[in-house]
Amino acid sequence: MSSNLQEEPSEALPPRGHWQRWLHKLKPSVRIQSEMDRAVQFCRYYSKTLIIIFAPLIFLPLVFTPGTSESKCLYVVLLMAAYWLFEVMPLAVTALIPAFLYPILGIMSSSKVCESYMPDVNFLSFGGLIVALAVEKCRLHNRVALRVLTLVGSDPKWVMFGFMTITAFLSMWMNNTACTAMMVPIAQSVIEEWNRNIPEEEVDGNESTELVVRHDKADKDKPKDGSHLGESSARQEVVPGEVKQMTKEDEAKAKSLLISIAYSSSIGGTATLTGSPTNISSIGLLKNLFPLDGGRSVTYVKYFLYAFPTMIYSLVISWLLLLFYFIGPMKTIRQLNCFKKKSREQKRDRIKDLIVQRYKALPPVTFAELSVLVIFGILIVLWVLRDLGLPGFSGFGVLFKKGFFSDATSAVLISVVLFAFPDTRPSFTIPIQTGKNIGKPQPFGTLMDWATMKARFPWDVIFLLGGGFALAAGVKASGLSVAIGNLLSNMGNLPVGIIQLLCVLMAIGITNIASNVVTASILIPIVSGLAQKLTLNPLSLILPVTLGCSYAFMLPVGTPPNAIVFAPGFLKLSDMIGAGFFISIATSLVIVLHSQTLARLYIDLDNFPYWAMVQNGTVAANVTANA
């Protein structure tokens, strides 16, 4: 018996720290499996560290490749792409890599690469973000959103269209993430109303109604907020029963509403030059790659005329596709008629009442809100009127020295005004001072303050944009963009529309797994080199790719708005992948069709411009050969 007692502990798991001895006693197959599991766990736990260490070593042969500096620049591009893709470090920190690798590898001098981090386009983003913070600080965006939602009605499809419209509009001027974060709580309130049961005279097959009837309740037991549905002739109050599980129809509507907010935020941000850092990055890259153009080919107005119609088309198509995907084509078509069930009308009235109550609960319009609205309008006017490009009126920019006044000038000017303008109505009366305050100036608040700036300004966006500009500067200086264009020259046999579609699909595919700005920083130099090789107007590829870089619809990690709407738990990954796939295909076709048709009325996309014929100070060889 004693021998048995001594053998029993050997059957149990060993104490911590002695797993090797226990693992040795197992069968070889079990031992190998356990070792493999530990190896997998080790790689998962230290995955970022392993990528930081081994990525430079894997690409290191490119540094020692004999020849020109293209391979060295490719080493930096691949290294940054790997770090950005796997997010082993903060994206803004990875963007600093060119600042030390370009001088070390002899691609660019330290002074030139550091200058490329802060061009005027980055100051345009800087000013636009400050204005957006001022809008958020006074909560003007919340008032605008609720006001629009009170006007669109209470029908689910129109509620979703209203959410998409106001989100896209706000995203044209504000940060996409902030717009989504503001709209999601409002959408969740609407979803809660959809989820509440309503008595139905005719119950739909897909819906289940659970009712609790209470007889002759006293007035004190009735809801005081007026949200009850009323009483029957027998003085019976019909009270919605507690919903244990969402109906299929309400679940589909909830999914479509949430995902529509994320998609409309991404789509709306493409409409204006300052709507997304991706747009600013692309135009800044255009200036760096083609300095002879100087940004004159794509002004604020020209970009708006190109991108705004595309945004409208994409928004409407996304709305319809989301209805078809989640609600169903036939049911969506049936909902367009005028036959509505009473219970659904009650739900819609209750949703409308909810939004109206939220809007009425807002405080009166403040002096700060009016001031920000007026100043913001002035900024838009300055951006629009600087360079209209119209015959007989080119804009007020001609009043200044050529190339001196840019959109960044207006953005920084308005930003400074926000820090000086008071947030309350000025009073010219002398306030009564007592005690220690006698003789001391009374401080007043401003529309924007440095405390808000320090707490909420996205400094990482500025560094990320700068890293993209520096990366593109090295790609241009080393000639890597021309080399890649030569490799892709076989695409010259394809129609321009097909080339645009392939480039847009490539941008959409990459931006679903990488940051939008990162995708633009990598692809814009490549497609510009391809356009030069094929003697195409670089804008014919740069502008469609710019829009495609913002269309991350398939994965929650593709963009912050996707992650925000995925967090409440209504959506599954399959929902976002399925809906995002069809919308990605549809919107990419919209971009190409618009670029091939109406966009040519606003921007010259057909002729090969003179500023694209020069590369590194010399006329491109392929242009000379084709001349």
mmCIF file of C-alpha atoms in Angstrom, residues 66 98 162 167 371 576 611:
data_model
loop_
_atom_site.group_PDB
_atom_site.id
_atom_site.type_symbol
_atom_site.label_atom_id
_atom_site.label_comp_id
_atom_site.label_asym_id
_atom_site.label_seq_id
_atom_site.Cartn_x
_atom_site.Cartn_y
_atom_site.Cartn_z
ATOM 1 C CA PRO A 66 25.107 46.810 -55.664
ATOM 2 C CA PRO A 98 13.063 58.034 -42.478
ATOM 3 C CA GLY A 162 -30.640 60.588 -42.028
ATOM 4 C CA THR A 167 -22.544 61.690 -40.360
ATOM 5 C CA SER A 371 -19.236 82.334 -33.182
ATOM 6 C CA MET A 576 -18.994 43.585 -41.820
ATOM 7 C CA TRP A 611 4.996 69.122 -64.736
#
